[in-house]
Amino acid sequence: MKLPLGVKVLIVVICALVSIIVVLVGGFLSHTPGGRKAAAALFGGGVFGGCMILCMTVLSALGVL
């Protein structure tokens, strides 16, 4: 699939926004009452990296990127 650069950038931005939503859910689920917020933020960072890698891998396999 031959897409223009602007469309590819838009797809990557959409993937980043979806990953941020997943980070928020993961951070809220990993935070325990009385626990450290830094641990939840670190967990969210790992979730963001994993989700973004997964999105990019799927889009590359489909031939979009």
PDB file of C-alpha atoms in Angstrom:
ATOM      1  CA  MET A   1       0.000   0.000   0.000  1.00  0.00           C
ATOM      2  CA  LYS A   2       1.489   3.332  -1.044  1.00  0.00           C
ATOM      3  CA  LEU A   3       0.318   6.037   1.345  1.00  0.00           C
ATOM      4  CA  PRO A   4       1.499   9.655   1.424  1.00  0.00           C
ATOM      5  CA  LEU A   5       3.788  10.753   4.238  1.00  0.00           C
ATOM      6  CA  GLY A   6       1.077  12.882   5.859  1.00  0.00           C
ATOM      7  CA  VAL A   7      -1.243   9.877   6.190  1.00  0.00           C
ATOM      8  CA  LYS A   8       1.546   7.777   7.691  1.00  0.00           C
ATOM      9  CA  VAL A   9       2.300  10.485  10.261  1.00  0.00           C
ATOM     10  CA  LEU A  10      -1.390  10.683  11.108  1.00  0.00           C
ATOM     11  CA  ILE A  11      -1.539   6.912  11.644  1.00  0.00           C
ATOM     12  CA  VAL A  12       1.494   7.031  13.957  1.00  0.00           C
ATOM     13  CA  VAL A  13      -0.076   9.881  15.952  1.00  0.00           C
ATOM     14  CA  ILE A  14      -3.308   7.893  16.288  1.00  0.00           C
ATOM     15  CA  CYS A  15      -1.297   4.900  17.533  1.00  0.00           C
ATOM     16  CA  ALA A  16       0.408   7.131  20.106  1.00  0.00           C
ATOM     17  CA  LEU A  17      -2.938   8.461  21.330  1.00  0.00           C
ATOM     18  CA  VAL A  18      -4.351   4.946  21.649  1.00  0.00           C
ATOM     19  CA  SER A  19      -1.211   3.954  23.553  1.00  0.00           C
ATOM     20  CA  ILE A  20      -1.698   6.879  25.946  1.00  0.00           C
ATOM     21  CA  ILE A  21      -5.232   5.705  26.686  1.00  0.00           C
ATOM     22  CA  VAL A  22      -3.887   2.216  27.409  1.00  0.00           C
ATOM     23  CA  VAL A  23      -1.206   3.777  29.673  1.00  0.00           C
ATOM     24  CA  LEU A  24      -3.839   5.590  31.713  1.00  0.00           C
ATOM     25  CA  VAL A  25      -5.840   2.412  32.230  1.00  0.00           C
ATOM     26  CA  GLY A  26      -2.706   0.411  33.082  1.00  0.00           C
ATOM     27  CA  GLY A  27      -1.501   3.049  35.537  1.00  0.00           C
ATOM     28  CA  PHE A  28      -4.835   3.202  37.306  1.00  0.00           C
ATOM     29  CA  LEU A  29      -5.026  -0.579  37.551  1.00  0.00           C
ATOM     30  CA  SER A  30      -1.492  -0.953  38.886  1.00  0.00           C
ATOM     31  CA  HIS A  31      -1.765   1.809  41.506  1.00  0.00           C
ATOM     32  CA  THR A  32      -2.627   0.554  44.965  1.00  0.00           C
ATOM     33  CA  PRO A  33      -3.954   2.747  47.778  1.00  0.00           C
ATOM     34  CA  GLY A  34      -1.049   3.908  49.884  1.00  0.00           C
ATOM     35  CA  GLY A  35       1.404   2.812  47.212  1.00  0.00           C
ATOM     36  CA  ARG A  36       3.954   4.930  45.410  1.00  0.00           C
ATOM     37  CA  LYS A  37       2.817   6.894  42.397  1.00  0.00           C
ATOM     38  CA  ALA A  38       6.252   6.536  40.829  1.00  0.00           C
ATOM     39  CA  ALA A  39       5.813   2.770  40.559  1.00  0.00           C
ATOM     40  CA  ALA A  40       2.504   3.225  38.730  1.00  0.00           C
ATOM     41  CA  ALA A  41       4.106   5.788  36.398  1.00  0.00           C
ATOM     42  CA  LEU A  42       7.005   3.432  35.655  1.00  0.00           C
ATOM     43  CA  PHE A  43       4.573   0.620  34.924  1.00  0.00           C
ATOM     44  CA  GLY A  44       2.648   2.969  32.615  1.00  0.00           C
ATOM     45  CA  GLY A  45       5.849   3.773  30.738  1.00  0.00           C
ATOM     46  CA  GLY A  46       6.450   0.091  30.120  1.00  0.00           C
ATOM     47  CA  VAL A  47       2.875  -0.336  28.954  1.00  0.00           C
ATOM     48  CA  PHE A  48       3.272   2.605  26.549  1.00  0.00           C
ATOM     49  CA  GLY A  49       6.421   1.107  25.055  1.00  0.00           C
ATOM     50  CA  GLY A  50       4.825  -2.303  24.643  1.00  0.00           C
ATOM     51  CA  CYS A  51       1.629  -0.948  23.129  1.00  0.00           C
ATOM     52  CA  MET A  52       3.468   1.346  20.730  1.00  0.00           C
ATOM     53  CA  ILE A  53       5.780  -1.469  19.593  1.00  0.00           C
ATOM     54  CA  LEU A  54       2.776  -3.731  19.078  1.00  0.00           C
ATOM     55  CA  CYS A  55       0.949  -1.094  17.008  1.00  0.00           C
ATOM     56  CA  MET A  56       3.995  -0.385  14.849  1.00  0.00           C
ATOM     57  CA  THR A  57       4.661  -4.098  14.307  1.00  0.00           C
ATOM     58  CA  VAL A  58       1.076  -4.784  13.224  1.00  0.00           C
ATOM     59  CA  LEU A  59       1.017  -1.785  10.892  1.00  0.00           C
ATOM     60  CA  SER A  60       4.351  -2.764   9.379  1.00  0.00           C
ATOM     61  CA  ALA A  61       3.169  -6.337   8.870  1.00  0.00           C
ATOM     62  CA  LEU A  62       0.057  -5.056   7.104  1.00  0.00           C
ATOM     63  CA  GLY A  63       2.210  -2.896   4.844  1.00  0.00           C
ATOM     64  CA  VAL A  64       0.780   0.415   6.025  1.00  0.00           C
ATOM     65  CA  LEU A  65       4.098   1.868   7.218  1.00  0.00           C
TER      66      LEU A  65
END
